[in-house]
């Protein structure tokens, strides 16, 4: 058990397929300025609208069979729609029935034989369509289209949109190592970014994302794109915004924080319109770049609270991971997440369970349905214990102990030699963080669960201190805050000799200057003793000087690892005195500081003797 303790009109331009719609199942003509200034017939727009209304390949083929012959741009659009519909239905290649259809075969023969005479738009649209589904690599149709596309790239003169579509199609067909791709990127670098439509900018990001291993070669170009993209953020659709953030992560554009911040600002309005996958990608990007925004969090709260029972487990776990990483204690989000897990726990993978549960422990929060939540978690772990990787399981159980939901029924298992061997894996030893978590769980069994009589953790797996540079279970504090308190203590007690730092307790917790905690010893009469004296110590005061890093973001709510430390110190016999930063900041003078410390340390004494 877990023990609980106290879209029309006619327009000028040429018809192009929008690459941002790939996979969406709809084709729309995209207006792009043309030097020929030809009038786009309204019949073209009507054709595309009719095409979008058809949701089966058979219907599309029947429709275009009544309109032969079609202009090459419309024929390419029809081919695009067929591949989109099949892709949407989950197919990875065209069904035999489509391949043997006479209208489809006539369409393919036309594109194969007439590829040199196709318009740029028809050529790249047809190639894009065929790149969505598997077509034999030796297909004459595909070979002819690829060869003609490469010829036109080398000849030059393709518009930005055509270059972008062609670049992405070649990546899907030939991979990022295709030699023509470098030429496409080079030609795009020569274009003025002001002439790029927003969807072209995002397509350019996607192309460079596919060549992420060559990012250093293109960094100067990326810097220009990052700067220019600031001007188009407000016009991006939810899909394009998610794709841009995903590319920025893949390309490790940590220097583009102004762009990330602006994307975060405008993402607020799109939260209800992101698909589950798009929202997950946005959150992953914000986690990667360390970005958070209170307006984004507020909008996310509303969205998650309204759709909690319908959100995908991957989205749910990413939302809580985002809150945990940024130390955002959002009660509406955590309450909704807890409710979702109780109702749908069987849908969550071990990794998703860990990403969901860990933030509860980290942020020291128990939702209103805590008993149901942890009962569901316990049942899940009991039935699927062997499916959880050892480190994942340890993280979950340690997180539970932080909020006083102690995994008593699992302690004997995780302290066993078999589990410890699994935890070690092929390494020479168990990693330092896992050892610290095991040790804290063991201390929890000793200090908070005296009724536990099961297997103990062997001494060789116990750490001596929780305060370490790389994986600390204690939070170092800002040195300036410690320095201010130290000055006040010297004025109050009369000398530095009457309080100690860098003291390691018998149970691994450090009362140290680096942790900004202080120990004061009192004798039986309440006299303050020099820290060097160990005899006649009647009471020990532990000052926990808590800076903002020990609290969740913009709150006065202690993090889980700080709350468990203070609980354990009390159980070890210390009188814990919390000195939070927000109380220190209210003091206006050194005299006020001394008076404040006296009230905190000796609330029942009029005067102090030492």
Coordinates of C-alpha atoms in Angstrom, one line a residue:
X1 CA 0.0 0.0 0.0
X2 CA 0.9 3.6 -0.2
X3 CA 0.9 4.7 3.4
X4 CA -0.3 8.3 3.8
X5 CA 1.2 10.3 6.6
X6 CA 0.3 13.4 8.4
X7 CA -12.3 29.2 -47.8
X8 CA -13.9 31.5 -52.7
X9 CA -13.2 34.1 -55.3
X10 CA -11.2 34.3 -58.5
X11 CA -7.7 35.6 -57.9
X12 CA -4.6 36.4 -59.9
X13 CA -1.7 34.0 -59.6
X14 CA -0.7 30.4 -60.3
X15 CA -2.0 27.4 -58.5
X16 CA 0.4 25.7 -56.1
X17 CA -0.1 23.0 -53.5
X18 CA 0.5 24.2 -49.9
X19 CA 3.2 21.9 -48.4
X20 CA 2.0 22.7 -44.9
X21 CA -1.2 20.8 -45.7
X22 CA 0.6 17.5 -46.5
X23 CA -1.2 14.8 -44.6
X24 CA -4.2 17.0 -43.7
X25 CA -6.3 15.5 -46.5
X26 CA -7.2 18.7 -48.2
X27 CA -5.9 20.5 -51.3
X28 CA -6.2 24.2 -51.7
X29 CA -4.7 26.4 -54.4
X30 CA -2.2 28.8 -52.9
X31 CA -1.8 32.2 -54.5
X32 CA 1.7 33.1 -55.6
X33 CA 2.5 36.1 -57.7
X34 CA 3.4 35.2 -61.3
X35 CA 5.2 37.3 -63.8
X36 CA 2.8 36.2 -66.6
X37 CA -0.2 37.7 -64.7
X38 CA -2.6 35.1 -66.0
X39 CA -6.1 35.0 -64.7
X40 CA -6.8 31.9 -62.7
X41 CA -10.2 30.5 -63.9
X42 CA -12.9 30.2 -61.3
X43 CA -13.4 26.7 -62.6
X44 CA -10.0 25.8 -61.1
X45 CA -11.2 26.9 -57.6
X46 CA -14.4 25.0 -58.1
X47 CA -12.4 21.9 -59.1
X48 CA -10.3 22.0 -56.0
X49 CA -13.4 22.5 -53.8
X50 CA -15.1 19.5 -55.4
X51 CA -11.9 17.5 -54.9
X52 CA -11.7 18.3 -51.2
X53 CA -15.3 17.1 -50.8
X54 CA -14.3 13.6 -52.0
X55 CA -12.9 11.3 -49.3
X56 CA -12.1 8.2 -51.3
X57 CA -9.7 7.5 -54.2
X58 CA -12.5 5.8 -56.1
X59 CA -14.6 8.9 -56.0
X60 CA -11.7 11.1 -57.1
X61 CA -10.9 8.8 -60.0
X62 CA -14.5 8.7 -61.1
X63 CA -14.7 12.5 -60.8
X64 CA -11.6 13.2 -62.9
X65 CA -12.6 10.5 -65.4
X66 CA -15.6 12.7 -66.4
X67 CA -13.4 15.7 -67.0
X68 CA -10.7 14.4 -69.3
X69 CA -8.5 15.9 -70.5
X70 CA -7.4 18.0 -67.5
X71 CA -4.8 20.8 -67.5
X72 CA -1.6 19.4 -66.0
X73 CA -1.9 21.5 -62.8
X74 CA -5.3 20.0 -62.1
X75 CA -4.3 16.5 -63.0
X76 CA -1.4 16.9 -60.5
X77 CA -3.9 18.1 -57.9
X78 CA -6.0 15.0 -58.5
X79 CA -3.0 12.8 -58.1
X80 CA -2.2 14.7 -54.9
X81 CA -5.7 14.1 -53.5
X82 CA -5.6 10.4 -54.3
X83 CA -2.3 10.0 -52.3
X84 CA -3.6 12.2 -49.5
X85 CA -6.7 10.1 -49.1
X86 CA -4.8 6.9 -49.0
X87 CA -2.3 8.3 -46.6
X88 CA -5.1 9.5 -44.3
X89 CA -6.6 6.0 -44.3
X90 CA -3.3 4.7 -42.9
X91 CA -1.9 3.1 -46.1
X92 CA 1.8 3.2 -46.8
X93 CA 1.5 2.4 -50.5
X94 CA -1.2 2.7 -53.1
X95 CA -3.6 -0.2 -53.1
X96 CA -3.7 -2.7 -56.0
X97 CA -7.2 -1.6 -56.9
X98 CA -6.0 2.0 -57.5
X99 CA -2.8 1.0 -59.4
X100 CA -4.9 -1.1 -61.8
X101 CA -7.6 1.6 -62.3
X102 CA -7.6 2.7 -65.9
X103 CA -8.0 6.4 -65.1
X104 CA -5.1 6.3 -62.6
X105 CA -2.9 4.5 -65.1
X106 CA -3.7 7.1 -67.8
X107 CA -2.8 9.8 -65.3
X108 CA 0.6 8.1 -64.5
X109 CA 1.4 7.5 -68.2
X110 CA 0.7 11.1 -68.9
X111 CA 3.1 12.4 -66.2
X112 CA 5.7 9.8 -67.2
X113 CA 5.7 10.6 -70.9
X114 CA 5.1 14.4 -70.7
X115 CA 7.4 15.2 -67.7
X116 CA 9.6 17.6 -69.8
X117 CA 6.6 19.7 -70.9
X118 CA 4.9 19.8 -67.5
X119 CA 4.6 23.2 -65.8
X120 CA 6.8 23.7 -62.7
X121 CA 3.7 23.5 -60.5
X122 CA 2.4 20.3 -62.0
X123 CA 5.9 18.7 -61.8
X124 CA 6.6 19.4 -58.2
X125 CA 3.0 18.7 -57.1
X126 CA 3.0 15.3 -58.8
X127 CA 6.4 14.4 -57.3
X128 CA 5.1 15.6 -53.8
X129 CA 2.1 13.4 -54.2
X130 CA 4.1 10.3 -55.0
X131 CA 6.5 11.0 -52.2
X132 CA 3.7 10.6 -49.6
X133 CA 3.2 6.9 -50.3
X134 CA 5.7 4.1 -51.2
X135 CA 6.3 3.8 -54.9
X136 CA 8.9 1.3 -56.2
X137 CA 12.2 3.1 -56.3
X138 CA 12.7 1.9 -59.9
X139 CA 9.2 3.2 -61.0
X140 CA 9.7 4.8 -64.4
X141 CA 7.2 7.5 -63.5
X142 CA 9.1 8.4 -60.3
X143 CA 12.5 8.2 -62.0
X144 CA 11.3 10.5 -64.8
X145 CA 9.8 13.1 -62.5
X146 CA 12.9 13.1 -60.2
X147 CA 15.3 13.4 -63.2
X148 CA 13.3 16.3 -64.7
X149 CA 13.1 18.0 -61.3
X150 CA 16.8 17.8 -60.9
X151 CA 17.3 19.1 -64.4
X152 CA 15.2 22.2 -63.7
X153 CA 17.0 22.9 -60.4
X154 CA 20.3 22.8 -62.2
X155 CA 19.0 25.0 -64.9
X156 CA 17.6 27.5 -62.3
X157 CA 14.6 29.6 -62.4
X158 CA 12.2 27.6 -60.1
X159 CA 10.1 29.8 -57.8
X160 CA 10.6 29.6 -54.0
X161 CA 7.5 27.6 -53.5
X162 CA 8.5 25.0 -56.1
X163 CA 11.9 24.7 -54.6
X164 CA 10.5 24.2 -51.1
X165 CA 8.1 21.5 -52.3
X166 CA 10.7 19.8 -54.3
X167 CA 13.3 19.9 -51.5
X168 CA 10.9 18.2 -49.1
X169 CA 9.8 15.6 -51.7
X170 CA 13.4 14.7 -52.5
X171 CA 14.1 14.3 -48.7
X172 CA 11.2 11.8 -48.4
X173 CA 12.2 9.9 -51.6
X174 CA 16.0 10.0 -51.5
X175 CA 16.9 11.1 -48.0
X176 CA 18.8 14.2 -46.8
X177 CA 21.9 13.1 -48.6
X178 CA 20.5 13.8 -52.0
X179 CA 23.0 15.9 -53.9
X180 CA 20.3 18.1 -55.5
X181 CA 19.1 19.2 -52.0
X182 CA 22.3 21.2 -51.4
X183 CA 21.7 23.0 -54.7
X184 CA 18.1 23.8 -53.7
X185 CA 19.3 25.2 -50.3
X186 CA 21.9 27.2 -52.1
X187 CA 19.4 28.7 -54.5
X188 CA 17.0 29.5 -51.6
X189 CA 19.8 31.3 -49.9
X190 CA 20.0 33.6 -52.9
X191 CA 16.4 34.6 -52.6
X192 CA 15.2 37.5 -50.6
X193 CA 13.4 36.3 -47.5
X194 CA 10.9 39.1 -47.9
X195 CA 9.5 37.3 -50.9
X196 CA 8.9 34.1 -48.9
X197 CA 5.3 33.3 -47.8
X198 CA 5.0 32.2 -44.1
X199 CA 4.5 28.6 -45.3
X200 CA 7.7 28.8 -47.4
X201 CA 9.7 29.9 -44.3
X202 CA 8.4 27.0 -42.3
X203 CA 9.1 24.6 -45.3
X204 CA 12.6 26.0 -45.3
X205 CA 13.0 25.2 -41.6
X206 CA 11.7 21.6 -42.3
X207 CA 14.3 21.1 -45.1
X208 CA 17.1 22.3 -42.9
X209 CA 15.8 20.2 -40.0
X210 CA 16.2 17.1 -42.2
X211 CA 19.8 18.1 -42.7
X212 CA 20.4 18.8 -39.0
X213 CA 23.8 17.1 -39.1
X214 CA 24.9 19.9 -41.5
X215 CA 23.6 22.7 -39.4
X216 CA 27.0 24.3 -38.8
X217 CA 27.4 24.7 -42.6
X218 CA 24.1 26.6 -42.8
X219 CA 24.1 28.5 -39.5
X220 CA 24.7 31.9 -41.0
X221 CA 21.6 31.3 -43.2
X222 CA 19.7 30.1 -40.2
X223 CA 20.5 33.2 -38.3
X224 CA 19.0 35.3 -41.1
X225 CA 15.9 33.1 -41.2
X226 CA 15.5 33.3 -37.4
X227 CA 15.7 37.1 -37.4
X228 CA 13.2 37.4 -40.4
X229 CA 10.8 34.9 -38.9
X230 CA 10.0 37.3 -36.1
X231 CA 8.0 39.3 -38.6
X232 CA 5.8 36.3 -39.7
X233 CA 5.0 34.7 -36.3
X234 CA 1.7 36.5 -36.0
X235 CA 0.5 35.1 -39.3
X236 CA 1.4 31.4 -38.6
X237 CA -1.3 28.8 -38.3
X238 CA -1.2 26.4 -35.4
X239 CA 0.3 23.7 -37.6
X240 CA 3.0 26.0 -39.0
X241 CA 3.8 27.3 -35.5
X242 CA 4.3 23.8 -34.2
X243 CA 6.4 22.8 -37.1
X244 CA 8.7 25.9 -36.7
X245 CA 9.2 25.1 -33.0
X246 CA 10.0 21.5 -33.8
X247 CA 12.6 22.5 -36.3
X248 CA 14.2 25.0 -33.9
X249 CA 14.6 22.2 -31.4
X250 CA 16.0 19.7 -34.0
X251 CA 18.5 22.4 -35.2
X252 CA 19.4 23.4 -31.6
X253 CA 18.8 27.0 -32.2
X254 CA 19.3 28.1 -28.6
X255 CA 20.5 31.5 -29.8
X256 CA 17.0 32.1 -31.3
X257 CA 15.3 32.8 -27.9
X258 CA 13.7 36.0 -29.1
X259 CA 11.9 34.0 -31.8
X260 CA 10.9 31.3 -29.3
X261 CA 9.6 33.9 -26.9
X262 CA 7.5 35.5 -29.6
X263 CA 6.2 32.1 -30.7
X264 CA 5.2 31.4 -27.1
X265 CA 3.3 34.7 -27.0
X266 CA 1.3 33.9 -30.1
X267 CA 0.9 30.2 -29.2
X268 CA -1.5 31.3 -26.5
X269 CA -4.3 32.0 -29.0
X270 CA -3.8 28.7 -30.8
X271 CA -3.9 26.3 -27.8
X272 CA -7.5 25.3 -28.4
X273 CA -6.7 24.7 -32.1
X274 CA -3.6 22.6 -31.9
X275 CA -4.0 19.0 -32.6
X276 CA -2.8 16.7 -29.7
X277 CA 0.5 16.0 -31.6
X278 CA 1.0 19.7 -32.3
X279 CA 0.5 20.7 -28.7
X280 CA 2.9 18.0 -27.6
X281 CA 5.5 19.3 -29.9
X282 CA 5.0 22.9 -28.7
X283 CA 5.4 21.9 -25.1
X284 CA 8.5 19.8 -25.9
X285 CA 10.0 22.8 -27.6
X286 CA 9.3 25.1 -24.6
X287 CA 10.8 22.4 -22.3
X288 CA 13.9 22.3 -24.5
X289 CA 14.4 26.1 -24.6
X290 CA 13.4 26.6 -21.0
X291 CA 10.6 28.9 -21.9
X292 CA 7.5 29.6 -19.9
X293 CA 4.8 32.3 -20.0
X294 CA 2.1 32.9 -17.5
X295 CA -0.5 33.7 -20.2
X296 CA 0.4 30.4 -22.0
X297 CA 0.1 28.5 -18.7
X298 CA -3.4 30.1 -18.0
X299 CA -4.6 29.1 -21.5
X300 CA -3.1 25.7 -21.1
X301 CA -5.0 25.3 -17.8
X302 CA -8.3 26.1 -19.5
X303 CA -7.6 23.7 -22.3
X304 CA -6.5 20.8 -20.2
X305 CA -9.3 21.2 -17.7
X306 CA -11.9 21.2 -20.4
X307 CA -10.5 18.2 -22.4
X308 CA -8.8 16.2 -19.7
X309 CA -10.7 13.0 -20.3
X310 CA -10.1 13.1 -24.1
X311 CA -6.5 14.2 -24.3
X312 CA -3.9 11.6 -25.5
X313 CA -1.7 10.1 -22.7
X314 CA 1.3 11.4 -24.5
X315 CA 0.0 14.9 -24.3
X316 CA -1.0 14.5 -20.7
X317 CA 2.4 13.3 -19.7
X318 CA 4.1 16.1 -21.7
X319 CA 1.9 18.7 -20.0
X320 CA 2.9 17.5 -16.6
X321 CA 6.5 17.2 -17.6
X322 CA 6.4 20.8 -18.8
X323 CA 5.0 21.9 -15.4
X324 CA 7.5 19.9 -13.6
X325 CA 10.5 21.1 -15.5
X326 CA 9.5 24.8 -15.1
X327 CA 8.3 24.2 -11.5
X328 CA 4.9 25.5 -12.3
X329 CA 2.4 24.4 -9.7
X330 CA -0.9 24.6 -11.7
X331 CA -3.6 23.1 -9.6
X332 CA -6.2 23.1 -12.5
X333 CA -3.8 21.1 -14.6
X334 CA -2.7 18.7 -11.9
X335 CA -6.2 18.1 -10.8
X336 CA -7.3 17.3 -14.4
X337 CA -4.3 15.1 -15.0
X338 CA -5.0 13.1 -11.8
X339 CA -8.6 12.6 -12.8
X340 CA -7.6 11.5 -16.3
X341 CA -5.1 9.0 -14.9
X342 CA -7.7 7.5 -12.5
X343 CA -10.0 6.9 -15.4
X344 CA -7.6 5.8 -18.0
X345 CA -4.4 4.4 -16.2
X346 CA -4.3 1.3 -18.4
X347 CA -3.6 3.5 -21.5
X348 CA -0.4 5.0 -20.1
X349 CA 3.0 3.4 -20.8
X350 CA 5.6 3.1 -18.0
X351 CA 7.5 6.2 -19.3
X352 CA 4.2 8.2 -19.4
X353 CA 3.3 7.1 -15.9
X354 CA 6.7 8.3 -14.7
X355 CA 6.4 11.7 -16.5
X356 CA 2.9 12.1 -15.0
X357 CA 3.7 11.1 -11.4
X358 CA 7.1 12.7 -10.9
X359 CA 5.9 16.4 -11.0
X360 CA 3.4 15.7 -8.2
X361 CA 6.3 14.7 -6.0
X362 CA 8.7 17.4 -7.3
X363 CA 6.1 20.2 -6.7
X364 CA 4.8 18.7 -3.5
X365 CA 1.2 18.6 -4.5
X366 CA -1.6 16.2 -3.6
X367 CA -4.7 16.5 -5.8
X368 CA -8.2 16.3 -4.3
X369 CA -8.5 12.7 -5.5
X370 CA -5.1 11.7 -4.1
X371 CA -6.4 8.5 -2.5
X372 CA -7.9 7.3 -5.7
X373 CA -4.9 8.4 -7.7
X374 CA -2.3 6.4 -5.6
X375 CA -4.6 3.4 -5.2
X376 CA -4.8 3.3 -9.0
X377 CA -1.0 3.7 -9.3
X378 CA -0.4 0.9 -6.7
X379 CA -2.7 -1.5 -8.6
X380 CA -1.0 -0.6 -11.9
X381 CA 2.5 -1.2 -10.4
X382 CA 1.4 -4.5 -8.8
X383 CA 0.0 -5.9 -12.0
X384 CA 2.7 -4.6 -14.3
X385 CA 5.8 -4.4 -12.0
X386 CA 8.1 -6.2 -14.4
X387 CA 7.2 -4.0 -17.3
X388 CA 8.6 -0.9 -15.6
X389 CA 12.4 -0.3 -16.2
X390 CA 14.2 -0.2 -12.9
X391 CA 15.2 3.5 -13.0
X392 CA 11.7 4.5 -14.1
X393 CA 10.1 2.5 -11.2
X394 CA 12.6 4.0 -8.7
X395 CA 11.7 7.6 -9.9
X396 CA 8.0 6.9 -9.5
X397 CA 8.3 5.4 -6.0
X398 CA 10.7 8.2 -4.8
X399 CA 8.3 10.8 -6.1
X400 CA 5.5 9.3 -4.1
X401 CA 7.6 9.4 -0.9
X402 CA 8.3 13.1 -1.4
X403 CA 4.6 13.8 -0.8
X404 CA 4.1 11.3 2.1
X405 CA 2.5 8.6 0.0
X406 CA 5.0 6.0 1.0
X407 CA 5.3 2.9 -1.3
X408 CA 5.6 0.4 1.6
X409 CA 4.4 -2.6 -0.4
X410 CA 7.3 -2.1 -2.9
X411 CA 10.2 -1.3 -0.5
X412 CA 11.3 -4.9 0.0
X413 CA 11.4 -5.4 -3.7
X414 CA 13.5 -2.3 -4.5
X415 CA 15.9 -3.0 -1.7
X416 CA 16.4 -6.6 -2.9
X417 CA 19.7 -7.7 -4.5
X418 CA 17.8 -8.7 -7.6
X419 CA 16.4 -5.3 -8.2
X420 CA 19.6 -3.5 -7.4
X421 CA 21.4 -5.8 -9.9
X422 CA 18.8 -4.8 -12.5
X423 CA 19.2 -1.2 -11.6
X424 CA 23.0 -1.4 -12.2
X425 CA 22.5 -3.1 -15.5
X426 CA 25.7 -3.4 -17.5
X427 CA 27.4 -0.5 -15.6
X428 CA 30.1 -1.0 -13.1
X429 CA 28.0 0.5 -10.3
X430 CA 24.6 2.1 -9.7
X431 CA 24.5 5.7 -10.7
X432 CA 24.8 8.4 -8.0
X433 CA 21.2 9.8 -8.4
X434 CA 19.6 6.3 -8.1
X435 CA 21.7 5.6 -4.9
X436 CA 20.5 8.9 -3.4
X437 CA 16.9 8.1 -4.2
X438 CA 17.2 4.6 -2.7
X439 CA 18.8 6.1 0.4
X440 CA 16.1 8.6 0.8
X441 CA 13.5 5.9 0.4
X442 CA 15.3 3.8 3.0
X443 CA 15.3 6.8 5.4
X444 CA 11.6 7.2 4.8
X445 CA 11.0 3.6 5.8
X446 CA 13.0 4.2 9.0
X447 CA 11.7 7.7 10.0
X448 CA 8.2 7.9 8.6
X449 CA 7.1 4.2 8.4
X450 CA 8.2 2.6 11.7
X451 CA 5.7 -0.2 11.1
X452 CA 7.7 -1.3 8.1
X453 CA 9.7 -4.4 9.1
X454 CA 10.8 -5.7 5.7
X455 CA 14.2 -5.8 3.9
X456 CA 16.6 -3.0 4.6
X457 CA 18.9 -1.3 2.1
X458 CA 22.4 -2.6 2.4
X459 CA 25.0 0.0 3.6
X460 CA 27.0 -0.2 0.4
X461 CA 24.1 1.2 -1.5
X462 CA 23.6 4.2 0.8
X463 CA 25.1 7.6 0.1
X464 CA 26.7 9.7 2.9
X465 CA 25.2 13.0 1.8
X466 CA 22.3 14.2 -0.4
X467 CA 24.2 17.4 -1.3
X468 CA 26.3 16.7 -4.3
X469 CA 27.2 18.9 -7.3
X470 CA 25.7 16.8 -10.1
X471 CA 22.6 15.1 -8.7
X472 CA 21.6 16.7 -5.4
X473 CA 18.4 15.9 -3.5
X474 CA 18.9 19.2 -1.7
X475 CA 18.7 22.7 -3.3
X476 CA 21.8 25.0 -3.0
X477 CA 20.8 28.6 -2.2
X478 CA 21.9 31.9 -3.4
X479 CA 25.0 32.8 -1.4
X480 CA 23.9 36.4 -0.9
X481 CA 20.8 35.3 1.0
X482 CA 22.9 33.1 3.3
X483 CA 25.4 36.0 3.8
X484 CA 22.6 38.4 4.9
X485 CA 21.3 35.9 7.4
X486 CA 24.8 35.1 8.7
X487 CA 25.4 38.8 9.4
X488 CA 22.2 39.0 11.4
X489 CA 23.1 35.9 13.3
X490 CA 26.5 37.3 14.3
X491 CA 24.8 40.5 15.6
X492 CA 22.2 38.5 17.4
X493 CA 24.4 35.8 19.0
X494 CA 27.5 38.0 19.4
X495 CA 30.0 35.8 17.6
X496 CA 30.4 33.4 14.6
X497 CA 31.3 30.7 17.0
X498 CA 27.7 30.2 18.2
X499 CA 26.4 28.7 14.9
X500 CA 27.7 26.1 12.5
X501 CA 27.5 25.3 8.9
X502 CA 28.8 22.4 6.9
X503 CA 27.3 19.9 9.4
X504 CA 26.3 16.5 8.1
X505 CA 23.5 15.0 10.1
X506 CA 23.4 11.2 10.9
X507 CA 21.0 10.7 8.1
X508 CA 22.7 12.3 5.1
X509 CA 21.1 15.7 5.2
X510 CA 23.6 18.6 5.2
X511 CA 23.3 21.7 7.3
X512 CA 25.8 23.5 5.2
X513 CA 26.8 26.9 4.0
X514 CA 26.3 25.7 0.4
X515 CA 22.8 24.7 1.3
X516 CA 22.4 27.9 3.4
X517 CA 21.3 25.9 6.4
X518 CA 22.6 26.6 9.9
X519 CA 22.8 24.6 13.1
X520 CA 22.5 26.2 16.6
X521 CA 23.0 24.2 19.8
X522 CA 21.2 25.0 23.1
X523 CA 21.7 23.6 26.5
X524 CA 19.0 22.5 28.9
X525 CA 18.6 26.1 30.2
X526 CA 18.3 27.5 26.7
X527 CA 21.8 28.9 26.6
X528 CA 23.4 29.0 23.1
X529 CA 26.5 26.8 23.0
X530 CA 29.6 27.2 20.8
X531 CA 29.2 24.9 17.8
X532 CA 32.4 23.1 18.8
X533 CA 30.8 21.7 22.0
X534 CA 29.1 18.4 21.7
X535 CA 28.4 17.8 25.5
X536 CA 25.3 19.0 27.3
X537 CA 23.4 19.7 24.0
X538 CA 19.7 19.7 24.9
X539 CA 18.3 21.1 21.7
X540 CA 19.4 21.6 18.1
X541 CA 18.0 24.3 15.9
X542 CA 18.2 23.8 12.1
X543 CA 17.7 27.0 10.1
X544 CA 16.4 26.3 6.6
X545 CA 17.1 29.5 4.7
X546 CA 14.8 29.0 1.7
X547 CA 15.5 31.0 -1.4
X548 CA 13.1 31.1 -4.5
X549 CA 14.7 28.0 -6.0
X550 CA 13.2 26.0 -3.1
X551 CA 9.7 26.9 -4.0
X552 CA 7.5 26.3 -7.0
X553 CA 7.5 29.1 -9.6
X554 CA 6.1 32.4 -8.2
X555 CA 4.7 30.8 -5.1
X556 CA 5.4 30.1 -1.5
X557 CA 4.9 26.4 -1.9
X558 CA 8.0 24.3 -1.0
X559 CA 9.2 21.8 -3.4
X560 CA 8.9 18.1 -2.5
X561 CA 12.6 17.6 -1.8
X562 CA 12.7 20.5 0.6
X563 CA 9.5 19.4 2.3
X564 CA 10.8 15.9 2.9
X565 CA 14.1 17.3 4.2
X566 CA 12.3 19.4 6.8
X567 CA 10.1 16.5 7.8
X568 CA 13.1 14.3 8.3
X569 CA 15.0 16.9 10.3
X570 CA 12.1 17.2 12.7
X571 CA 12.0 13.4 13.1
X572 CA 15.7 13.4 13.8
X573 CA 15.1 15.7 16.7
X574 CA 15.8 19.1 15.2
X575 CA 13.7 22.1 15.8
X576 CA 13.3 23.3 12.2
X577 CA 13.2 27.1 11.8
X578 CA 12.2 28.2 8.3
X579 CA 13.7 31.5 7.1
X580 CA 12.1 32.1 3.7
X581 CA 13.5 34.7 1.3
X582 CA 10.2 36.6 1.0
X583 CA 10.3 37.4 4.8
X584 CA 13.9 38.6 4.6
X585 CA 13.1 40.8 1.6
X586 CA 10.5 42.7 3.8
X587 CA 13.2 43.8 6.3
X588 CA 14.5 47.3 5.8
X589 CA 17.4 47.5 8.2
X590 CA 20.0 45.5 10.1
X591 CA 18.1 46.1 13.3
X592 CA 14.9 44.7 11.8
X593 CA 16.9 41.7 10.7
X594 CA 18.2 41.0 14.2
X595 CA 14.7 41.4 15.7
X596 CA 13.3 39.1 13.1
X597 CA 15.8 36.4 13.8
X598 CA 15.3 36.7 17.5
X599 CA 11.5 36.2 17.1
X600 CA 12.2 33.2 14.8
X601 CA 14.8 31.5 16.9
X602 CA 13.7 32.4 20.4
X603 CA 10.0 33.3 20.3
X604 CA 9.5 32.6 24.0
X605 CA 12.6 34.4 25.3
X606 CA 12.7 38.1 26.0
X607 CA 16.5 38.2 25.9
X608 CA 19.3 36.0 24.6
X609 CA 22.2 34.7 26.7
X610 CA 25.4 33.1 25.4

